[in-house]
Amino acid sequence: MRNTYLLSLTLLLVLSQGCLKDHSFPDPEQGLRVSGKVLLPTGSKIDVNTLFVNNGLEESKVTDQKYSIINPSSDFTFRFLLNANQNIIMMGYNYPEQNNYDISVRSTAIGLIMNVPSALSLTKEGKLKTINFLLSSPLLVNVEKEIEKVIFNKMDLFDITNKSLAKSVSILFTAASARISVESEVPVNTFRAGTELTLVNNARSHKTIVGIYKDGVRQKIEQENFLTIDEVEFVPASLSEIANSILQVPEIKEYKYEMKGEGKFELRYRTGRPGESFDNSDEAKDAFLKNVKYGVSKIGLLVLNYLPIDGCASLYGTIITNRVAFLINNYSNKNIDAADLVIDVLSSVFLNDEDVEELTKCLKLEQKEPGIKFLKNFGKMLRFVGLVNTVGSIGNATLFGFHWDFSISKMDKCYTIEKGVVKECDQITKDFVLSGGPSPSAEIGADDDFEIYLNSKIIFQNMDGVSNGSPALKFQAATGDTIRIVGYNTIPPCAIITPFYLHIDNKVQILTTGYPQNCSVATGVFFDKSFTIEL
């Protein structure tokens, strides 16, 4: 199957608020201090002695090309090199068995890459493995050259107009990953034994909300309006493990529900993923809020682990909840992938003056100002990470986000109980026609290629690398089944896909109005949407 997805920067969000590391931060007067040099590239016109080093705990002025600063007791640490205008010039980065604290173009390249969410989430061994790969890759030199250009042009390292640096980072991540086969998956498996239903997460690292209705009335489940199927948490040891989906699946919780009495029972499964399938139902809204809060909070806690965060997790959770609730109307109906959404929301928190100052009050810092600057600069770095995803089309997602993007976001099941007999509803297959317009005979097509899936099984392919049309597709399906349409831009730069209309018995369901011609599209997937058959 040729449906591939380039997953170069896949973040696994596995930490819980109860799993924060126990830090022992040195007292500024008596604690461990480290020293290093600031090594600007030859030819730079920046006066090195006008710069400052900030790691959130302290800000140190560079003197005679050297600095000294309190060092957090973490295995992996980083710091920003700033000018008087708070522009980021370079970064320092340290890891176990590497005690050189010099800040250089190379430390900047390693620090940038190792502080993207995917690398932050790896085990200690996974981080070291990634660092060794980066240090041995000839592509690292290209990133270093782009960083030198930033310094020579006196730009901020994370200037979001700098697409050249973002592209070089994207290419390096691509080399560290692999192409994987991706199919839309049901988020929850449902099993029935008589009138008892067992719901099990289908090894997806996101939450799914299930509303259960009897004869149209939503049922309470342990005093709650919905049943929340929690995410499955994985522990990756390398980026390639995530990219190839060869993760060991832990024990998964089962959820039981007993259908009592006679009547019609409906189960409405929603993941809350933004896009055309977001139906504004209570289930979809609840799933959106919970999943975005989950994704954003986990990345932020990975960042805050560099700082003394004891007692701040609850406050951070409140800030995230408020921010996500405020943004739901802006995002829920947009076709935005999970990576962009999570990074956008998180960077908005760290770039918000009120949120950052509130968080800094909670942090046990001797000096508040360095912490404020540090968090805001991290917000700038996150925003740049979003640019890397946009420029490189590299799937800069978390494993959570990757699963969220490729899980069927809207799924319904139905059972009837009559005279003690349980039957599934609407499971009779019918003859459908999928065409490119209001007429059942309108051709379907794309520039260049496209595939059509029915419930994760491919039912049509046009993968000839040529812009052309195909006859309307006839197939059998049932109400509630899912159709997924994937468009590929094989020969850039132009891409287009026709509308798709579903026809049966003079009834029409418009799945999508298509993708208008765009002649600035990178190679790869440019259209990927799933739809539930409602006819």
Coordinates of C-alpha atoms in Angstrom, one line a residue:
M1 CA 0.0 0.0 0.0
R2 CA 1.4 3.3 -1.0
N3 CA -0.3 5.4 1.7
T4 CA 2.8 6.7 3.6
Y5 CA 3.2 9.4 6.1
L6 CA 6.6 11.0 6.9
L7 CA 6.9 11.0 10.6
S8 CA 10.1 12.8 11.4
L9 CA 9.4 14.5 14.6
T10 CA 7.0 12.3 16.6
L11 CA 6.3 13.4 20.2
L12 CA 5.2 10.9 22.8
L13 CA 3.3 12.5 25.6
V14 CA 3.5 10.0 28.4
L15 CA 4.3 12.0 31.6
S16 CA 1.5 12.5 34.1
Q17 CA 1.3 15.4 36.5
G18 CA 2.0 12.8 39.2
C19 CA 5.3 11.8 37.6
L20 CA 7.2 15.1 37.8
K21 CA 10.9 14.7 38.5
D22 CA 12.2 15.5 42.0
H23 CA 14.6 18.3 41.7
S24 CA 17.3 19.5 44.1
F25 CA 18.2 23.0 43.0
P26 CA 21.4 24.4 44.4
D27 CA 21.2 27.6 46.4
P28 CA 22.6 30.6 44.4
E29 CA 25.1 31.3 47.2
Q30 CA 26.4 27.7 47.9
G31 CA 25.2 25.5 45.0
L32 CA 27.1 24.0 42.0
R33 CA 28.1 26.5 39.4
V34 CA 29.4 25.8 35.9
S35 CA 31.4 27.9 33.6
G36 CA 32.0 28.0 29.9
K37 CA 33.0 30.1 26.9
V38 CA 30.8 31.8 24.3
L39 CA 32.2 30.9 20.9
L40 CA 30.7 33.1 18.2
P41 CA 31.6 32.1 14.6
T42 CA 34.6 33.7 13.1
G43 CA 33.6 37.0 11.4
S44 CA 30.7 37.8 13.6
K45 CA 30.4 41.5 14.4
I46 CA 28.5 40.9 17.7
D47 CA 30.4 42.1 20.8
V48 CA 30.3 38.9 22.9
N49 CA 30.7 40.8 26.1
T50 CA 27.4 42.5 25.7
L51 CA 25.5 39.2 25.8
F52 CA 23.8 37.3 28.7
V53 CA 23.2 33.6 29.4
N54 CA 19.8 32.6 30.9
N55 CA 18.7 29.1 32.0
G56 CA 15.6 30.1 34.0
L57 CA 17.3 30.0 37.4
E58 CA 19.7 32.8 36.8
E59 CA 20.9 35.3 34.1
S60 CA 24.7 35.7 33.8
K61 CA 26.5 38.4 31.9
V62 CA 29.3 37.3 29.6
T63 CA 32.7 38.7 30.6
D64 CA 35.9 38.1 28.7
Q65 CA 34.0 35.6 26.5
K66 CA 33.1 33.6 29.6
Y67 CA 30.1 33.0 31.8
S68 CA 29.3 31.3 35.1
I69 CA 25.8 30.1 36.1
I70 CA 23.9 27.9 38.5
N71 CA 23.3 24.5 36.9
P72 CA 20.1 22.5 37.4
S73 CA 20.6 19.0 38.7
S74 CA 19.0 17.4 35.6
D75 CA 20.7 15.0 33.2
F76 CA 19.9 17.2 30.2
T77 CA 20.1 21.0 30.5
F78 CA 20.0 24.0 28.1
R79 CA 20.4 27.7 28.3
F80 CA 19.7 30.7 26.0
L81 CA 22.4 33.2 24.9
L82 CA 20.6 36.6 24.6
N83 CA 21.5 40.1 23.6
A84 CA 20.4 43.3 25.4
N85 CA 17.2 43.3 23.3
Q86 CA 16.3 39.8 24.4
N87 CA 16.9 38.3 21.0
I88 CA 18.2 34.7 21.1
I89 CA 21.6 34.4 19.6
M90 CA 22.6 30.8 20.4
M91 CA 21.9 28.0 22.8
G92 CA 23.9 25.8 25.1
Y93 CA 23.1 22.2 25.7
N94 CA 24.5 19.5 28.0
Y95 CA 23.9 15.8 28.5
P96 CA 25.5 13.1 30.7
E97 CA 29.2 12.5 30.2
Q98 CA 29.6 15.8 28.4
N99 CA 30.9 18.4 30.7
N100 CA 31.9 21.1 28.2
Y101 CA 29.6 24.1 28.9
D102 CA 30.8 26.2 26.0
I103 CA 28.0 27.8 23.9
S104 CA 28.7 27.5 20.2
V105 CA 27.0 27.0 16.8
R106 CA 27.1 23.2 17.4
S107 CA 25.6 23.4 20.9
T108 CA 22.9 25.5 19.4
A109 CA 22.1 23.0 16.7
I110 CA 22.0 20.1 19.2
G111 CA 20.0 22.2 21.7
L112 CA 17.4 23.3 19.2
I113 CA 16.8 19.7 18.0
M114 CA 16.9 18.1 21.5
N115 CA 14.4 20.6 22.9
V116 CA 11.6 19.9 20.4
P117 CA 8.8 17.9 22.1
S118 CA 9.6 14.6 20.6
A119 CA 13.2 14.5 21.9
L120 CA 12.1 15.9 25.3
S121 CA 9.8 12.9 25.8
L122 CA 12.4 10.2 25.1
T123 CA 14.0 8.1 27.8
K124 CA 17.6 9.0 28.9
E125 CA 18.9 6.2 26.6
G126 CA 16.7 7.4 23.7
K127 CA 18.0 11.0 24.1
L128 CA 21.6 9.8 24.1
K129 CA 21.0 7.6 21.0
T130 CA 19.4 10.6 19.2
I131 CA 22.3 12.9 20.1
N132 CA 24.9 10.3 18.8
F133 CA 22.9 10.1 15.5
L134 CA 22.9 13.9 15.2
L135 CA 26.6 14.3 15.9
S136 CA 27.4 11.7 13.3
S137 CA 25.1 13.0 10.6
P138 CA 26.6 15.1 7.8
L139 CA 23.3 17.0 7.6
L140 CA 24.1 18.6 11.0
V141 CA 26.6 20.9 9.2
N142 CA 23.8 22.3 7.1
V143 CA 21.9 23.3 10.2
E144 CA 25.1 24.9 11.6
K145 CA 25.6 26.9 8.5
E146 CA 22.1 28.3 8.7
I147 CA 22.6 29.2 12.4
E148 CA 25.8 31.1 11.4
K149 CA 23.8 33.1 8.8
V150 CA 21.4 34.0 11.7
I151 CA 24.3 35.3 13.7
F152 CA 25.9 37.2 10.8
N153 CA 22.6 38.8 10.0
K154 CA 21.9 39.7 13.6
M155 CA 18.6 37.9 13.6
D156 CA 16.7 36.2 16.4
L157 CA 17.5 32.4 16.3
F158 CA 13.8 31.7 16.3
D159 CA 12.6 34.3 13.8
I160 CA 9.6 32.6 12.2
T161 CA 10.4 34.3 8.8
N162 CA 13.6 32.2 8.6
K163 CA 12.4 29.4 6.5
S164 CA 15.9 28.3 5.5
L165 CA 16.9 27.3 9.0
A166 CA 13.5 25.6 9.5
K167 CA 14.0 23.7 6.3
S168 CA 17.5 22.5 7.3
V169 CA 16.2 21.3 10.6
S170 CA 13.3 19.5 8.8
I171 CA 15.7 17.7 6.5
L172 CA 17.8 16.5 9.4
F173 CA 14.7 15.2 11.2
T174 CA 13.7 13.4 8.1
A175 CA 17.0 11.6 8.0
A176 CA 16.4 10.4 11.6
S177 CA 13.0 8.9 10.9
A178 CA 11.3 6.5 8.5
R179 CA 8.3 6.3 6.3
I180 CA 5.5 4.3 7.8
S181 CA 2.2 2.9 6.6
V182 CA -0.8 4.7 8.1
E183 CA -4.4 3.7 8.1
S184 CA -7.4 5.3 9.8
E185 CA -8.1 3.3 12.9
V186 CA -11.2 3.0 15.1
P187 CA -10.3 4.7 18.4
V188 CA -12.2 2.2 20.5
N189 CA -13.0 -1.5 20.0
T190 CA -16.4 -2.6 21.2
F191 CA -17.3 -6.2 22.1
R192 CA -20.7 -7.5 23.1
A193 CA -21.6 -10.5 25.2
G194 CA -25.4 -10.6 25.5
T195 CA -26.5 -7.2 26.8
E196 CA -23.0 -6.4 28.2
L197 CA -20.7 -4.1 26.1
T198 CA -17.0 -4.0 26.7
L199 CA -15.2 -0.9 25.3
V200 CA -11.4 -1.0 24.9
N201 CA -9.0 1.7 23.7
N202 CA -7.5 0.5 20.4
A203 CA -3.9 1.3 21.6
R204 CA -4.4 5.0 20.8
S205 CA -2.6 7.6 22.8
H206 CA -5.5 10.0 22.9
K207 CA -8.8 10.1 24.8
T208 CA -12.2 9.2 23.3
I209 CA -15.5 10.4 24.6
V210 CA -18.5 8.0 24.3
G211 CA -22.1 9.2 24.8
I212 CA -24.6 6.4 25.4
Y213 CA -28.3 7.0 24.6
K214 CA -31.3 4.9 25.2
D215 CA -34.3 5.8 23.0
G216 CA -32.7 9.2 22.3
V217 CA -32.0 10.0 26.0
R218 CA -28.4 10.2 27.2
Q219 CA -27.6 7.9 30.0
K220 CA -25.6 8.7 33.1
I221 CA -22.5 6.6 33.5
E222 CA -21.3 6.6 37.1
Q223 CA -22.9 10.0 37.6
E224 CA -21.1 11.4 34.5
N225 CA -22.6 12.5 31.2
F226 CA -20.1 10.6 29.2
L227 CA -17.8 7.6 29.3
T228 CA -14.2 8.8 28.9
I229 CA -11.9 6.2 27.3
D230 CA -8.5 7.2 28.6
E231 CA -5.3 7.3 26.5
V232 CA -2.8 4.5 26.4
E233 CA 0.6 5.6 27.5
F234 CA 3.8 4.4 25.9
V235 CA 7.5 4.8 26.8
P236 CA 9.7 5.2 23.7
A237 CA 13.4 4.5 23.7
S238 CA 14.1 6.2 20.3
L239 CA 12.5 8.3 17.7
S240 CA 12.7 5.4 15.2
E241 CA 10.6 3.3 17.6
I242 CA 7.8 5.9 17.4
A243 CA 8.3 6.4 13.6
N244 CA 7.9 2.7 13.0
S245 CA 5.1 2.1 15.5
I246 CA 7.0 -0.7 17.2
L247 CA 6.0 0.2 20.7
Q248 CA 5.2 -2.3 23.3
V249 CA 1.5 -1.9 24.2
P250 CA 0.9 -1.9 27.9
E251 CA -2.1 -3.4 29.7
I252 CA -5.2 -1.6 28.5
K253 CA -8.2 -0.9 30.7
E254 CA -11.6 -2.3 29.8
Y255 CA -14.8 -0.3 30.3
K256 CA -18.1 -2.2 30.9
Y257 CA -21.7 -1.1 30.1
E258 CA -24.9 -3.1 30.6
M259 CA -27.8 -2.4 28.3
K260 CA -30.8 -2.7 30.5
G261 CA -34.4 -3.1 29.4
E262 CA -35.8 -3.1 25.9
G263 CA -35.2 -0.2 23.4
K264 CA -32.7 1.3 21.1
F265 CA -29.2 1.9 22.4
E266 CA -26.8 4.3 20.6
L267 CA -23.1 4.8 21.3
R268 CA -21.6 8.0 19.9
Y269 CA -17.8 7.9 19.9
R270 CA -16.0 11.2 19.4
T271 CA -12.3 12.0 19.5
G272 CA -12.8 15.8 19.1
R273 CA -10.3 16.1 16.3
P274 CA -10.8 19.4 14.5
G275 CA -12.0 19.4 10.9
E276 CA -15.0 18.7 8.8
S277 CA -16.1 15.7 10.9
F278 CA -16.3 17.8 14.0
D279 CA -20.1 17.8 14.6
N280 CA -20.3 20.3 17.5
S281 CA -21.9 17.5 19.6
D282 CA -21.5 17.6 23.3
E283 CA -19.2 14.5 23.0
A284 CA -17.0 16.2 20.3
K285 CA -16.6 19.4 22.4
D286 CA -15.8 17.5 25.5
A287 CA -13.2 15.3 23.6
F288 CA -11.6 18.4 22.0
L289 CA -11.2 20.1 25.4
K290 CA -9.8 17.0 27.1
N291 CA -7.4 16.0 24.3
V292 CA -6.0 19.4 23.6
K293 CA -5.5 20.0 27.4
Y294 CA -3.8 16.6 27.6
G295 CA -1.4 17.3 24.7
V296 CA -0.5 20.8 25.7
S297 CA -0.1 20.1 29.4
K298 CA 2.3 17.2 28.8
I299 CA 4.7 19.2 26.6
G300 CA 4.6 22.1 29.0
L301 CA 5.4 19.9 32.0
L302 CA 8.4 18.4 30.1
V303 CA 9.7 21.9 29.7
L304 CA 9.0 23.0 33.3
N305 CA 10.9 19.9 34.5
Y306 CA 14.0 22.1 34.0
L307 CA 12.7 24.4 36.8
P308 CA 11.6 23.8 40.4
I309 CA 8.0 23.0 39.7
D310 CA 6.8 21.4 42.9
G311 CA 3.3 22.6 43.5
C312 CA 2.9 24.3 40.2
A313 CA 1.3 21.4 38.2
S314 CA -2.2 22.3 39.4
L315 CA -1.8 26.0 38.5
Y316 CA -0.4 25.1 35.1
G317 CA -3.3 22.7 34.4
T318 CA -5.7 25.6 35.2
I319 CA -4.0 27.9 32.8
I320 CA -4.1 25.3 30.1
T321 CA -7.8 24.6 30.7
N322 CA -8.7 28.3 30.5
R323 CA -6.6 28.8 27.3
V324 CA -8.1 25.7 25.6
A325 CA -11.7 26.6 26.5
F326 CA -11.1 30.1 25.1
L327 CA -9.8 28.8 21.8
I328 CA -12.2 25.9 21.1
N329 CA -14.4 28.1 18.8
N330 CA -11.3 29.2 16.8
Y331 CA -10.0 25.7 16.2
S332 CA -12.7 23.0 16.3
N333 CA -13.9 23.4 12.7
K334 CA -10.5 24.1 11.1
N335 CA -8.6 21.4 9.2
I336 CA -5.5 21.7 11.4
D337 CA -3.4 18.8 12.4
A338 CA -2.8 17.9 16.0
A339 CA 0.8 19.0 16.0
D340 CA 0.0 22.5 14.8
L341 CA -2.9 22.9 17.2
V342 CA -0.9 21.7 20.3
I343 CA 2.2 23.8 19.5
D344 CA 0.0 26.9 18.7
V345 CA -1.9 26.7 22.0
L346 CA 1.2 26.0 24.1
S347 CA 3.3 28.8 22.5
S348 CA 0.4 31.1 23.2
V349 CA 0.6 30.3 26.9
F350 CA 4.4 30.9 27.1
L351 CA 4.1 34.1 25.0
N352 CA 1.3 35.5 27.2
D353 CA 2.6 37.9 29.8
E354 CA -0.1 37.2 32.4
D355 CA 0.2 33.4 32.1
V356 CA 4.0 33.5 32.4
E357 CA 4.1 35.8 35.3
E358 CA 1.5 33.7 37.2
L359 CA 3.5 30.6 36.6
T360 CA 6.8 32.2 37.6
K361 CA 5.2 33.3 41.0
C362 CA 4.6 29.6 41.7
L363 CA 8.1 28.4 40.7
K364 CA 10.6 28.3 43.5
L365 CA 13.1 30.7 42.0
E366 CA 15.5 32.9 43.8
Q367 CA 15.0 35.4 41.0
K368 CA 11.7 35.8 39.1
E369 CA 13.0 37.8 36.1
P370 CA 15.2 35.1 34.6
G371 CA 12.4 32.6 34.9
I372 CA 10.0 35.0 33.0
K373 CA 12.5 35.6 30.2
F374 CA 13.3 31.9 30.0
L375 CA 9.6 30.8 29.6
K376 CA 8.9 33.5 27.0
N377 CA 12.0 32.5 25.0
F378 CA 10.8 28.9 25.2
G379 CA 7.5 30.1 23.7
K380 CA 9.4 31.6 20.8
M381 CA 11.2 28.3 20.3
L382 CA 7.9 26.4 20.2
R383 CA 6.5 28.8 17.7
F384 CA 9.6 28.1 15.5
V385 CA 9.1 24.4 15.9
G386 CA 5.6 25.0 14.3
L387 CA 7.4 26.6 11.4
V388 CA 9.6 23.6 11.0
N389 CA 6.5 21.4 10.7
T390 CA 4.9 23.8 8.1
V391 CA 8.0 24.2 6.0
G392 CA 9.1 20.6 6.0
S393 CA 5.7 18.8 6.0
I394 CA 7.4 16.4 8.4
G395 CA 4.4 15.5 10.7
N396 CA 5.8 17.3 13.7
A397 CA 3.3 15.6 15.9
T398 CA 3.2 13.9 19.2
L399 CA 2.4 10.2 19.1
F400 CA -0.7 11.5 20.8
G401 CA -1.3 13.9 17.9
F402 CA -0.3 11.3 15.3
H403 CA -2.9 8.9 16.6
W404 CA -5.4 11.7 17.0
D405 CA -5.0 12.7 13.4
F406 CA -5.4 9.2 12.1
S407 CA -8.2 7.9 14.4
I408 CA -11.7 7.9 13.0
S409 CA -13.0 11.0 14.8
K410 CA -16.7 10.3 14.6
M411 CA -18.1 6.8 14.9
D412 CA -21.6 5.5 16.0
K413 CA -22.9 2.1 17.0
C414 CA -26.4 1.1 17.6
Y415 CA -28.2 -1.9 19.2
T416 CA -31.8 -2.8 19.7
I417 CA -33.2 -5.1 22.4
E418 CA -36.6 -6.6 21.7
K419 CA -38.1 -9.5 23.5
G420 CA -34.7 -10.2 25.0
V421 CA -33.0 -10.4 21.5
V422 CA -30.1 -8.0 20.9
K423 CA -29.4 -6.9 17.3
E424 CA -27.1 -4.3 15.7
C425 CA -28.9 -1.5 13.8
D426 CA -28.4 -0.5 10.2
Q427 CA -25.9 -3.2 9.4
I428 CA -27.5 -3.9 6.0
T429 CA -25.1 -2.9 3.2
K430 CA -26.5 -0.7 0.4
D431 CA -25.3 0.3 -3.0
F432 CA -23.6 3.8 -3.0
V433 CA -22.0 5.9 -5.7
L434 CA -19.2 8.3 -4.9
S435 CA -18.9 11.0 -7.6
G436 CA -17.1 14.3 -8.1
G437 CA -20.2 16.5 -8.0
P438 CA -24.1 16.7 -7.8
S439 CA -24.4 14.3 -10.7
P440 CA -23.8 10.6 -9.8
S441 CA -21.8 10.3 -13.0
A442 CA -19.3 13.2 -12.3
E443 CA -15.7 12.0 -12.4
I444 CA -13.5 11.9 -9.3
G445 CA -9.9 12.9 -9.6
A446 CA -6.8 14.6 -8.2
D447 CA -3.5 16.1 -9.2
D448 CA -1.6 13.9 -8.8
D449 CA -2.8 10.8 -7.0
F450 CA -5.5 9.7 -4.5
E451 CA -6.8 6.7 -2.5
I452 CA -10.2 5.9 -1.0
Y453 CA -10.7 3.8 2.0
L454 CA -13.8 2.2 3.5
N455 CA -13.4 1.5 7.2
S456 CA -9.6 1.4 6.9
K457 CA -9.7 -1.0 3.8
I458 CA -8.7 0.5 0.5
I459 CA -11.4 0.3 -2.2
F460 CA -9.9 2.6 -4.9
Q461 CA -6.5 3.8 -6.0
N462 CA -5.3 6.2 -8.7
M463 CA -1.5 6.3 -8.2
D464 CA -0.2 7.0 -11.7
G465 CA 1.5 10.3 -10.9
V466 CA -0.6 12.1 -13.5
S467 CA -3.4 14.6 -13.1
N468 CA -6.5 12.9 -14.5
G469 CA -10.0 11.8 -13.7
S470 CA -11.6 8.5 -12.9
P471 CA -15.2 7.3 -13.3
A472 CA -17.6 7.6 -10.3
L473 CA -17.0 4.8 -7.8
K474 CA -19.7 2.3 -7.0
F475 CA -19.4 0.3 -3.8
Q476 CA -21.4 -1.3 -1.0
A477 CA -21.4 0.1 2.6
A478 CA -23.6 0.6 5.6
T479 CA -24.9 3.7 7.4
G480 CA -22.2 4.7 9.9
D481 CA -19.3 3.3 7.9
T482 CA -16.4 5.6 7.4
I483 CA -14.9 6.8 4.1
R484 CA -11.4 8.2 4.1
I485 CA -10.0 10.1 1.1
V486 CA -6.2 10.7 0.8
G487 CA -4.6 13.0 -1.8
Y488 CA -0.9 12.9 -2.8
N489 CA 1.1 15.5 -4.5
T490 CA 3.6 13.2 -6.3
I491 CA 5.1 15.8 -8.7
P492 CA 5.1 19.3 -7.1
P493 CA 4.2 22.1 -7.0
C494 CA 0.6 22.0 -8.0
A495 CA -2.1 19.9 -6.2
I496 CA -5.9 19.7 -6.5
I497 CA -8.7 17.2 -5.7
T498 CA -12.3 17.2 -6.8
P499 CA -15.3 17.5 -4.6
F500 CA -16.8 14.2 -3.4
Y501 CA -20.6 13.6 -3.3
L502 CA -22.2 10.4 -2.0
H503 CA -25.4 9.2 -3.7
I504 CA -28.1 6.6 -2.9
D505 CA -31.8 6.5 -3.9
N506 CA -31.9 10.2 -5.0
K507 CA -30.3 11.2 -1.7
V508 CA -27.0 13.1 -1.6
Q509 CA -24.4 13.7 1.1
I510 CA -21.7 16.2 0.3
L511 CA -18.5 14.7 1.9
T512 CA -16.2 17.5 0.8
T513 CA -16.1 20.4 -1.6
G514 CA -12.5 19.3 -2.5
Y515 CA -9.2 21.0 -2.5
P516 CA -8.8 24.0 -4.9
Q517 CA -5.7 24.2 -7.1
N518 CA -2.6 25.3 -5.1
C519 CA 0.7 25.5 -6.9
S520 CA 2.9 25.8 -3.7
V521 CA 2.4 22.4 -2.2
A522 CA 5.2 20.2 -1.1
T523 CA 5.6 16.5 -2.1
G524 CA 3.5 14.1 0.0
V525 CA 0.0 14.0 1.5
F526 CA -1.9 17.3 0.9
F527 CA -5.4 16.0 1.7
D528 CA -6.5 13.4 4.2
K529 CA -10.1 13.5 5.6
S530 CA -12.5 10.9 6.9
F531 CA -16.3 11.0 6.7
T532 CA -19.1 9.1 8.3
I533 CA -21.9 7.8 5.9
E534 CA -25.1 9.3 7.1
L535 CA -27.5 8.3 4.3

